[in-house]
Coordinates of C-alpha atoms and ligand atoms in Angstrom, one line a residue:
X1 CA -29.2 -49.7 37.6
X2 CA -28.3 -53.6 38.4
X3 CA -31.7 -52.8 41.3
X4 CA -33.6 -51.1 38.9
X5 CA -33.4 -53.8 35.8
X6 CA -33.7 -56.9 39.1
X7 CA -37.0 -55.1 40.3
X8 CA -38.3 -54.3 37.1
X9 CA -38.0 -58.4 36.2
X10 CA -39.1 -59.7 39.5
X11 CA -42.3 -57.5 39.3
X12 CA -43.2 -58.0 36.0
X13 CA -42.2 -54.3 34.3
X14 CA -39.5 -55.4 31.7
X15 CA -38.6 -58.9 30.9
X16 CA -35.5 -59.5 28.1
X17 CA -36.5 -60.2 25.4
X18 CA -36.1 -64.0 24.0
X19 CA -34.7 -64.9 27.4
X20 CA -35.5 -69.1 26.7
X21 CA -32.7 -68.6 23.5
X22 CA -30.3 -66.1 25.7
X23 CA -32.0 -63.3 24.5
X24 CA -32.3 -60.6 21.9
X25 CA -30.1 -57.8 22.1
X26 CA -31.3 -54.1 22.0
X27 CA -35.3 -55.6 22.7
X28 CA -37.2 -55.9 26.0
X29 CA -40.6 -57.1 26.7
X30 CA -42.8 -55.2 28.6
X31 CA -45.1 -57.0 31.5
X32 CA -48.2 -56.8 32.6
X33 CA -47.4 -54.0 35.2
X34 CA -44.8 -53.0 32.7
X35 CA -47.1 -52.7 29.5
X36 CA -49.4 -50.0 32.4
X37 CA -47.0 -47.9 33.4
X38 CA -46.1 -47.5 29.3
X39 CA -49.5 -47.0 28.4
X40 CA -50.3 -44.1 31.3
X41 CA -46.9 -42.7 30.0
X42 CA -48.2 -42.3 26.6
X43 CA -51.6 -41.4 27.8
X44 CA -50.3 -38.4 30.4
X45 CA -48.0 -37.0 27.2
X46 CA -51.1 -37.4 24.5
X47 CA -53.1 -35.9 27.1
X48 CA -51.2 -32.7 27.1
X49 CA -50.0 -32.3 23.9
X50 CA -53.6 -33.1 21.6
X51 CA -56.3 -32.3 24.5
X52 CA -54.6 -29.4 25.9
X53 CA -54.3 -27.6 22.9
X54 CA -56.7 -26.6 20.6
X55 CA -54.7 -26.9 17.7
X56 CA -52.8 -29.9 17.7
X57 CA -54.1 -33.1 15.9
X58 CA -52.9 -36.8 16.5
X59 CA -51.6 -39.1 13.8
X60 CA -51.0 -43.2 14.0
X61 CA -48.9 -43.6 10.4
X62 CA -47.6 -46.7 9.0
X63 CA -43.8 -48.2 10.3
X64 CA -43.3 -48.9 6.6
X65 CA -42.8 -46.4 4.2
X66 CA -42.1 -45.4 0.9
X67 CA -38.4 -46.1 0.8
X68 CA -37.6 -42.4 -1.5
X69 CA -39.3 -40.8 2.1
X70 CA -36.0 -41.8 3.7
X71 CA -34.0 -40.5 0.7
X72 CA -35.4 -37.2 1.0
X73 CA -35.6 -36.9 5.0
X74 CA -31.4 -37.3 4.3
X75 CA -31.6 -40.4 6.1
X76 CA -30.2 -43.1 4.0
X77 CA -27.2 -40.5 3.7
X78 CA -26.8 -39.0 6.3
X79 CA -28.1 -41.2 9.6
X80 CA -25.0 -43.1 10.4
X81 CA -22.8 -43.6 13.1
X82 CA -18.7 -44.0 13.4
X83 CA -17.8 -47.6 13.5
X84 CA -14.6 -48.9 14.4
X85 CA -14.3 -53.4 15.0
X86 CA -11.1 -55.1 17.1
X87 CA -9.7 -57.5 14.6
X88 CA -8.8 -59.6 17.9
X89 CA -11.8 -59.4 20.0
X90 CA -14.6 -58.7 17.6
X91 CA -16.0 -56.3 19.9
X92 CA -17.5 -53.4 18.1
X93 CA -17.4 -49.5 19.4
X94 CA -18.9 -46.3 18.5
X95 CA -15.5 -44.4 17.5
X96 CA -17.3 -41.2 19.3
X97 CA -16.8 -43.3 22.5
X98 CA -14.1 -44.9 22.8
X99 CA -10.9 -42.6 24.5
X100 CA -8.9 -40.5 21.4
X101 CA -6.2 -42.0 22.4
X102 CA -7.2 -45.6 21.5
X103 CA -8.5 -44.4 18.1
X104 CA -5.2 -42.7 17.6
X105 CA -3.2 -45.5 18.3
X106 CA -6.1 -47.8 17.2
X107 CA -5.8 -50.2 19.9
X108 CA -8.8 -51.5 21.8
X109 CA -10.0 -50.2 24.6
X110 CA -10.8 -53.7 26.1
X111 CA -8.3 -56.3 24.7
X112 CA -5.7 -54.2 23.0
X113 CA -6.2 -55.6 19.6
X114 CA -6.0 -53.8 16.5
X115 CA -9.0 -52.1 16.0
X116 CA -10.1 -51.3 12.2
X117 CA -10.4 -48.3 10.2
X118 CA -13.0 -45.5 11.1
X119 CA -16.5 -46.1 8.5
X120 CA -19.6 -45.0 8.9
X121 CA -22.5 -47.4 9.5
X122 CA -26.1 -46.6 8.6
X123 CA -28.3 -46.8 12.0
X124 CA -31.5 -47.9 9.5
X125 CA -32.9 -51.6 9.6
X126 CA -32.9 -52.7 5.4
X127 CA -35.5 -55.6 4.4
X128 CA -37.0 -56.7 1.4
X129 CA -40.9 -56.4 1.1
X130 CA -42.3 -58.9 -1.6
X131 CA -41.2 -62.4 -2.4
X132 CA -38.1 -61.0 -4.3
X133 CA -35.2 -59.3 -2.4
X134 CA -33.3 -57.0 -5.0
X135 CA -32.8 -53.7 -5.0
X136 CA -36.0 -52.5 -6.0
X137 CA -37.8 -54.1 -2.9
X138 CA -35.4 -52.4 -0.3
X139 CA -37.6 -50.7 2.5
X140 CA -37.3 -49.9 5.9
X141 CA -37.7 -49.7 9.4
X142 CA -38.7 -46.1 10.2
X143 CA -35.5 -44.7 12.5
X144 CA -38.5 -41.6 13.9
X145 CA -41.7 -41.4 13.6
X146 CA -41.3 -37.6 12.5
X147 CA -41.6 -38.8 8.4
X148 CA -45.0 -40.1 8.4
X149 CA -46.2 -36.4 10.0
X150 CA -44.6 -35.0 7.2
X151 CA -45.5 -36.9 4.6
X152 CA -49.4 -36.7 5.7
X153 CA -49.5 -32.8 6.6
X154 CA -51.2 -31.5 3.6
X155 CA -53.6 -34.5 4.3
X156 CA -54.3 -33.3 7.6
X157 CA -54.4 -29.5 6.6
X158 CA -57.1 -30.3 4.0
X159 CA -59.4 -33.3 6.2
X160 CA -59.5 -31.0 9.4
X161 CA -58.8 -27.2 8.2
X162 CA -55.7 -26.4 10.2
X163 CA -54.5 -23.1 10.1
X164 CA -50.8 -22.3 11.0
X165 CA -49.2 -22.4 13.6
X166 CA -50.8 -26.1 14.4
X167 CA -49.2 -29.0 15.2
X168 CA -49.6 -32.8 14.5
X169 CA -48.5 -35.5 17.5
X170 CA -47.7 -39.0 17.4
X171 CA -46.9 -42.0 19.3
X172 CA -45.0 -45.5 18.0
X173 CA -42.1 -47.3 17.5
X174 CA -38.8 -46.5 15.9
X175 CA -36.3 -48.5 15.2
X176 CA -32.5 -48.3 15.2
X177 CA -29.7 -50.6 14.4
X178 CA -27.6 -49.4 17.3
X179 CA -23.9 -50.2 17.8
X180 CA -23.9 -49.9 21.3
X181 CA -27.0 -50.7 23.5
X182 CA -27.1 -50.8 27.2
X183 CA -28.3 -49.6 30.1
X184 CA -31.0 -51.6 30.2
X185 CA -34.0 -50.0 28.3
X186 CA -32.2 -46.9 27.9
X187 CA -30.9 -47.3 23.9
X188 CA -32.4 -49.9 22.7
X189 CA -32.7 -51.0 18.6
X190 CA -36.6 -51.4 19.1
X191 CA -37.8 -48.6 20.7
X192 CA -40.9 -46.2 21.0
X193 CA -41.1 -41.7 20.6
X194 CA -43.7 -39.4 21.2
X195 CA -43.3 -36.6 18.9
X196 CA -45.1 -33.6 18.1
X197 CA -44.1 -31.4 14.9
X198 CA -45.7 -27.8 14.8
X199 CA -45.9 -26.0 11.7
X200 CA -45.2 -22.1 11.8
X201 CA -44.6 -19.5 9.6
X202 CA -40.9 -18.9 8.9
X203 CA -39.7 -16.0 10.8
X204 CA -41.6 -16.9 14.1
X205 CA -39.8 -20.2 14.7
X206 CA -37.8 -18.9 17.2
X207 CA -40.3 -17.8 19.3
X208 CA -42.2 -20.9 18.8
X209 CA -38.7 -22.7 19.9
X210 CA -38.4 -21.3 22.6
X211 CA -41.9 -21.7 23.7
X212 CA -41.9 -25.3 23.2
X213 CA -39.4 -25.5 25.5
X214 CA -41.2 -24.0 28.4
X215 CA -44.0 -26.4 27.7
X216 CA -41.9 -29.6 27.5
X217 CA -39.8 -28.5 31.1
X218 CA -43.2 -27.6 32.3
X219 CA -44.7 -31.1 31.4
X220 CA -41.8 -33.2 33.6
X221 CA -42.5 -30.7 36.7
X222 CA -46.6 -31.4 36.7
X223 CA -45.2 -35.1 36.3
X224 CA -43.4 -34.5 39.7
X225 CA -40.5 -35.6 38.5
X226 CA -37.1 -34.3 40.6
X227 CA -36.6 -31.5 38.8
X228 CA -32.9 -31.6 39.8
X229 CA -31.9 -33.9 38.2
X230 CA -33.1 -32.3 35.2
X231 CA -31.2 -30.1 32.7
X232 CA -30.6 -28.4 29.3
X233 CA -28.0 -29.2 27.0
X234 CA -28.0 -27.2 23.6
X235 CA -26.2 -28.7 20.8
X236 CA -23.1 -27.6 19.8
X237 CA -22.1 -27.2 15.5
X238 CA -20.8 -31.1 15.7
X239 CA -23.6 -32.0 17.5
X240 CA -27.1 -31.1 15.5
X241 CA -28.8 -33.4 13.3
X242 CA -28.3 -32.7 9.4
X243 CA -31.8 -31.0 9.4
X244 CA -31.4 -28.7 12.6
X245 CA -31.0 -25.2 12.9
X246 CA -30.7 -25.6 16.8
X247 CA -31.6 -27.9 19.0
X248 CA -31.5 -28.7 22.8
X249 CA -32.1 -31.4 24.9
X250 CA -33.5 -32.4 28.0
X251 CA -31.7 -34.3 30.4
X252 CA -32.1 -36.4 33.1
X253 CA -29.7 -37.5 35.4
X254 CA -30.0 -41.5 35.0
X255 CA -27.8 -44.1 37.4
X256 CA -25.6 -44.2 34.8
X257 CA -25.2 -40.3 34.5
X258 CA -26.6 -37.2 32.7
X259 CA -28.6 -38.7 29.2
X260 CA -31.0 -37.1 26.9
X261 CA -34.7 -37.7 27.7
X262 CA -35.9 -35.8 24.9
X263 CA -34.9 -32.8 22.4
X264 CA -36.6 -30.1 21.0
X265 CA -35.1 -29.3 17.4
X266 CA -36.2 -26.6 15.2
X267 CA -36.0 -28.4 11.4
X268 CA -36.5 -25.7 10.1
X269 CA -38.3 -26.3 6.3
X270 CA -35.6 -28.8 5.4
X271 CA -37.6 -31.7 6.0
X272 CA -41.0 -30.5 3.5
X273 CA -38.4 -28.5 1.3
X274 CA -36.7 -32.2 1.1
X275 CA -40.2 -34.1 0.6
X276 CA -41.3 -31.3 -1.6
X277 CA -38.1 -32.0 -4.3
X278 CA -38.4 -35.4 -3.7
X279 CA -41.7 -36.6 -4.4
X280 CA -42.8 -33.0 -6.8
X281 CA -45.4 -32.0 -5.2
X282 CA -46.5 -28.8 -3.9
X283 CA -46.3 -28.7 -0.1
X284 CA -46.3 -25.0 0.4
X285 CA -49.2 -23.8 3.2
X286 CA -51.3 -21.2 1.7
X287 CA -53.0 -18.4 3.8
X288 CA -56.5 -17.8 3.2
X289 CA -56.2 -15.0 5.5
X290 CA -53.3 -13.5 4.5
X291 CA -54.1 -12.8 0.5
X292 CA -53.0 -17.0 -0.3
X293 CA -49.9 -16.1 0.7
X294 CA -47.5 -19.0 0.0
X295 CA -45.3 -20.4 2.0
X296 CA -43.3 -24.0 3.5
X297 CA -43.9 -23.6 6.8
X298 CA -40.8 -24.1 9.4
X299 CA -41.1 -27.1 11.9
X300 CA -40.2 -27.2 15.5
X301 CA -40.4 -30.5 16.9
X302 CA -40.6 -32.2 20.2
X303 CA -39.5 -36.0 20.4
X304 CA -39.2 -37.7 23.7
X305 CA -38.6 -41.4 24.2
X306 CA -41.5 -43.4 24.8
X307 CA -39.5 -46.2 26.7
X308 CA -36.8 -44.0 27.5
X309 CA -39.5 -42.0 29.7
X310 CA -40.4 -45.0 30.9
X311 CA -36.9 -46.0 32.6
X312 CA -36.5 -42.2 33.7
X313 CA -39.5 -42.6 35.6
X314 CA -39.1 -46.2 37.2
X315 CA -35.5 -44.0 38.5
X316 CA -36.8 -41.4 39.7
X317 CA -39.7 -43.1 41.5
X318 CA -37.3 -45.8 42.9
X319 CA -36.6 -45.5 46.7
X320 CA -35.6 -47.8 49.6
X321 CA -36.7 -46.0 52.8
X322 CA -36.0 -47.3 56.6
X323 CA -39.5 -47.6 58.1
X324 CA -39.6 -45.8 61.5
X325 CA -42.1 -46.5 64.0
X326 CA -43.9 -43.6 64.5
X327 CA -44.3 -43.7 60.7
X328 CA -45.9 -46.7 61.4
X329 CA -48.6 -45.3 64.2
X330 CA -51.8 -47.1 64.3
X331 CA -50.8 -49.5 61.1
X332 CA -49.9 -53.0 61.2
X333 CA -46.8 -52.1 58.8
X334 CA -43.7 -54.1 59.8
X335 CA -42.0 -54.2 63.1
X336 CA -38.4 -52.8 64.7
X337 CA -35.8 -55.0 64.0
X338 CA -37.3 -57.5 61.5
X339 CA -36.6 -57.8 57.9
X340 CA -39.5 -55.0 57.3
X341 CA -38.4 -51.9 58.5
X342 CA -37.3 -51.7 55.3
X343 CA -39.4 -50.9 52.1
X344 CA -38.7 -50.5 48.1
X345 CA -40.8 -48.1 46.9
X346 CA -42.0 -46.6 43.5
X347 CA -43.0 -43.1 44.4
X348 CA -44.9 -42.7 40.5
X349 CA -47.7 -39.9 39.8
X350 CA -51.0 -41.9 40.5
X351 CA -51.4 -41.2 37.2
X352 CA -48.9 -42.9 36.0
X353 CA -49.0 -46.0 38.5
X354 CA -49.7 -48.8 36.5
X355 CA -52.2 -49.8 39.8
X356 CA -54.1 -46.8 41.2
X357 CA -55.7 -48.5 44.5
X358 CA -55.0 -52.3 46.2
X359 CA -58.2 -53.6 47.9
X360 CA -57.0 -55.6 50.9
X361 CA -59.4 -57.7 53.2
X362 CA -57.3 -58.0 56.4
X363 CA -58.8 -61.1 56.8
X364 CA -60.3 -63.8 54.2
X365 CA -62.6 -64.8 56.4
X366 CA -65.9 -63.8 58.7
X367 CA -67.0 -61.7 55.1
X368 CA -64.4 -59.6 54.8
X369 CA -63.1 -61.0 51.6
X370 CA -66.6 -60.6 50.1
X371 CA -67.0 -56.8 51.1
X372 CA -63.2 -56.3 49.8
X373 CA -64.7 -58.3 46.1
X374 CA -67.3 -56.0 46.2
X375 CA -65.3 -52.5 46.6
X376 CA -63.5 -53.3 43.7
X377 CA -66.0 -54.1 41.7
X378 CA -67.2 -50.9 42.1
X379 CA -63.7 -49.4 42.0
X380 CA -62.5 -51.2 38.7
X381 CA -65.2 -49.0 36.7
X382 CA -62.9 -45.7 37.8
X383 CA -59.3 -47.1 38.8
X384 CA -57.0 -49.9 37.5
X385 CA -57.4 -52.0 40.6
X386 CA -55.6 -55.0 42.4
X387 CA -56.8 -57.5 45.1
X388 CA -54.6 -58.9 47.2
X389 CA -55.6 -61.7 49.9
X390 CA -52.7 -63.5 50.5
X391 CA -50.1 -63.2 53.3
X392 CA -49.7 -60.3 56.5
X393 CA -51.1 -56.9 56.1
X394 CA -47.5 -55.9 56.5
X395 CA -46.1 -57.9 53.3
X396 CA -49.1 -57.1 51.5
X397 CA -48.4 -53.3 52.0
X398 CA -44.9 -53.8 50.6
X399 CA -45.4 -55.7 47.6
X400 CA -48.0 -52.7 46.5
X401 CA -45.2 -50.0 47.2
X402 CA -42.9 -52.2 44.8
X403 CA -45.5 -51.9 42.6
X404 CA -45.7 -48.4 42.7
X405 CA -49.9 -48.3 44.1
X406 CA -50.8 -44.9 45.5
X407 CA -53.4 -46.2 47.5
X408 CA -54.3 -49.3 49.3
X409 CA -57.8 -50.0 51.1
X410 CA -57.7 -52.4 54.1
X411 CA -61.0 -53.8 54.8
X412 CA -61.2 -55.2 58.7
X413 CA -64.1 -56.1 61.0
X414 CA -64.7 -52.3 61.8
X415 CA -65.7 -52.4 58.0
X416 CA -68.5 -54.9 58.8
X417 CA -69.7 -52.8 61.4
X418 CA -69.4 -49.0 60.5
X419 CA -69.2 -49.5 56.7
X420 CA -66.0 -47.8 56.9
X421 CA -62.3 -48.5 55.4
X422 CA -58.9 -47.7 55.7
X423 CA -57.3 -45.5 53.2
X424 CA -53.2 -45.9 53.3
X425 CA -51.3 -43.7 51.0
X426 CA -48.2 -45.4 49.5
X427 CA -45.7 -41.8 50.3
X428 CA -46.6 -41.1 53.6
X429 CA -47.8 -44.2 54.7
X430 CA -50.4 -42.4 56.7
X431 CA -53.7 -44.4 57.4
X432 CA -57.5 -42.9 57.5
X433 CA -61.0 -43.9 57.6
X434 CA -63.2 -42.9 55.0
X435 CA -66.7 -44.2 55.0
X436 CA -67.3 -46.7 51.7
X437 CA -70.1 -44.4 50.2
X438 CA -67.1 -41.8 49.9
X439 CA -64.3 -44.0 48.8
X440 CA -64.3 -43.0 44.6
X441 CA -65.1 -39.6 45.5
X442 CA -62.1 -39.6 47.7
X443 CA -59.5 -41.3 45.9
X444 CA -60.7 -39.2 42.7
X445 CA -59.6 -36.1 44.9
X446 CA -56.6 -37.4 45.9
X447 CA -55.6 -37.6 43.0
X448 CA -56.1 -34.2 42.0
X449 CA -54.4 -33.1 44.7
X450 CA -51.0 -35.3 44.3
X451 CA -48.1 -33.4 45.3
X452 CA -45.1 -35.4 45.4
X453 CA -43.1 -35.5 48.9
X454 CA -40.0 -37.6 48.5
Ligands
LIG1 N1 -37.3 -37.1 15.3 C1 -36.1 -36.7 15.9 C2 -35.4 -37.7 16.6 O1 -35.7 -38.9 16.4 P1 -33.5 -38.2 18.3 O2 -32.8 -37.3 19.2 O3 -32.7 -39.1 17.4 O4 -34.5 -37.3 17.5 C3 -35.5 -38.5 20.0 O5 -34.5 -39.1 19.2 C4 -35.7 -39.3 21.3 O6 -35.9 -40.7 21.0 C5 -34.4 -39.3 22.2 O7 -34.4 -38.2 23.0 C6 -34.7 -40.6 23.0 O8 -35.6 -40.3 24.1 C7 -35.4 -41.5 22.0 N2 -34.4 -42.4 21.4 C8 -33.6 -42.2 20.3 N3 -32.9 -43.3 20.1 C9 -33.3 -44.3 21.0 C10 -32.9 -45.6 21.2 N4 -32.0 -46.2 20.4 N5 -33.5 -46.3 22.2 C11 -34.4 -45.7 23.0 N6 -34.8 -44.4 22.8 C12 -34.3 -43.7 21.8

């Protein structure tokens, strides 16, 4: 992870956040290559879950809500974690992860100090909106986006005629007061999920269950993610959130060990039952097809971290690879014995890289620079594009695969005479020519055609 978090600063991914005062604990700054690869994330995931289906709608509600949502959703009561302090130390732990033993004895698992009593501590961030900050102004941070789905699905029934089963997505931050964050971006009390909530008829919500998670597995495999180091973990009874009838969860296998990546719970109708008590009013779905029959549908749900994707896929794209020579046939890639046989490389989906193709003049002279400017100006329209003039061809190459570029184009005096380029692909490091009228076309099909290989 310590390679991971260095890369991801030194190349502009993730910074800490507030780093001039020491930083801010539990927040991270995304950079520009960062804020790319987090957008193509969300893009890939909206992609499949809105455009791909006919019957799923997207959503962008409001971080703030009405403070009597989180009353009904069982969050104020319910959303807590175990809390246990060291009178000596001051260090605070999650009393679900610290050894029995220490609990038992209630010694601290890192000074020995006393540690406090067990209490629970509400994960929700509490402000005040208005100039006066009494109870009546208490609102919150949204802890998942999930709420504002449900408080807006009779809207989005009525504005766009959705008949069951349908489903509403969404993507935006959460927040969380977390006791315990590490692991770089992995849990983190600013964060961002990608949730979808589908809306069936009680009765088939298991079928739609298990459904949903062939779709979500599916999703990580066209992703090309290593699909070994992928698994299921269903909940246990001490496990499942206070609105879950079951629930499992997909995980990866981080540095750090096997996390969740994302879950796929079915919520049953506790959630609108909740909202319907709560606010009185009638959220039942009524079939027009079915003689208005009435009914609150059930609600499976798929929520995947936005940022938490984000550091699965910087690991499993990571690699450092020994360069070999014949690798290296007919480039100008490094040589035996010097300090670039060696490459770190990001092996991401190119449609996820937050650079798609590198235009590289071999030389910035004798016009080469100029036909290079010119390719990507044609190439920005299509690809997010970088140019690179500085330094050897070799170097040049490597800072790309840091960076995670699928494809570079090398521009050299051939160019000037053929109006041809070199194509590299990052993976395989394997050079062609293509002609320039061809390049978009090309790349475009490459694309397409992405199979990962390491
Ligand atoms: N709406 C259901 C829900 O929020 P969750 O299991 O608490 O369920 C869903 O969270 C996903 O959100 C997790 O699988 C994880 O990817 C992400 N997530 C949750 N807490 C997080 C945190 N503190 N930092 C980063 N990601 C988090």
């Amino acid at each position: 992870m310590e390679k991971i978090t260095s890369l991801a600063k030194r190349r502009g991914f993730v910074y800490q956040s507030s780093e001039i005062y020491g930083g801010q604990n539990g927040a991270w700054d995304y950079g520009p290559l960062g804020v790319e690869l987090k957008n193509r994330i969300a893009g890939a995931w909206w992609k499949e879950m809105t455009r791909l289906h006919d019957n799923i709608v997207g959503l962008d509600a409001a971080i703030l809500m009405h403070p009597r949502t989180w009353e009904a959703s069982g969050h104020v009561e319910n959303f807590t974690d175990p809390l246990v302090d060291c009178k000596k130390c001051k260090s605070r732990f999650r009393a679900d992860q610290i050894p029995q033993e220490n609990l038992t004895a209630k010694k601290c698992p890192d000074c020995g100090g006393e540690l406090t009593d067990t209490r629970k501590f509400n994960l929700m961030f509490k402000t005040h909106i208005g100039p006066a900050e009494d109870t009546a102004s208490i609102i919150y941070l949204r802890p998942e986006t999930a709420q504002g789905i449900y408080v807006n699905y009779k809207n989005i029934i009525q504005s766009n005629r959705m008949k069951i089963p349908f489903g509403i997505a969404q993507i935006g931050k959460a927040f969380r007061n977390e006791i315990v964050t590490k692991n770089f971006i992995f849990r983190t009390c600013e964060f961002e999920q990608m949730e979808m909530q589908y809306f069936v008829k009680p009765g088939t919500d298991e079928e739609w269950f298990a459904e949903w998670r062939k779709q979500r597995w599916a999703y990580y495999e066209k992703l090309g993610i290593k699909m070994d180091h992928l698994r299921w973990h269903q909940h246990g009874p001490d496990e499942l959130a206070h609105y879950a009838k079951d629930a499992y969860d997909i995980e990866y296998l981080f540095p750090m060990g096997w996390r969740e990546l994302e879950g796929v719970h079915n919520r049953t109708d506790y959630d609108l039952g909740r909202h319907t008590q709560f606010s009185g009013k009638d959220l039942q779905y009524i079939d027009q097809d079915n003689n208005n029959e009435r009914y609150i549908p059930y609600i499976i749900e798929t929520s995947a971290g936005l940022t938490r994707n984000l550091l699965m896929i910087f690991c499993d794209a990571y690699d450092e690879e020994q360069i070999t020579p014949d690798k290296n046939s007919g480039s100008s890639e490094g040589a035996a014995g010097s300090a670039d046989d060696w490459r770190t490389v990001l092996h991401f989906h190119p449609d996820l890289a937050p650079i798609t193709v590198a235009i590289l003049p071999l030389m910035k002279k004798d016009g080469l620079a100029e036909i290079a400017q010119d390719i990507r100006a044609e190439l920005k329209e299509d690809y997010a594009t970088d140019y690179d003039q500085s330094g050897a061809i070799g170097r040049r190459y490597r800072r790309q695969d840091e960076a995670g570029t699928p494809f570079c184009v090398t521009v050299d005096y051939q160019s000037k005479e053929d109006k041809t380029v070199t194509l590299r692909f990052r993976d395989s490091m394997e050079q062609v020519r293509v002609p320039r009228a061809e390049l978009s076309a090309r790349i475009r099909s490459e694309i397409k055609a992405y199979k990962r290989i390491k």
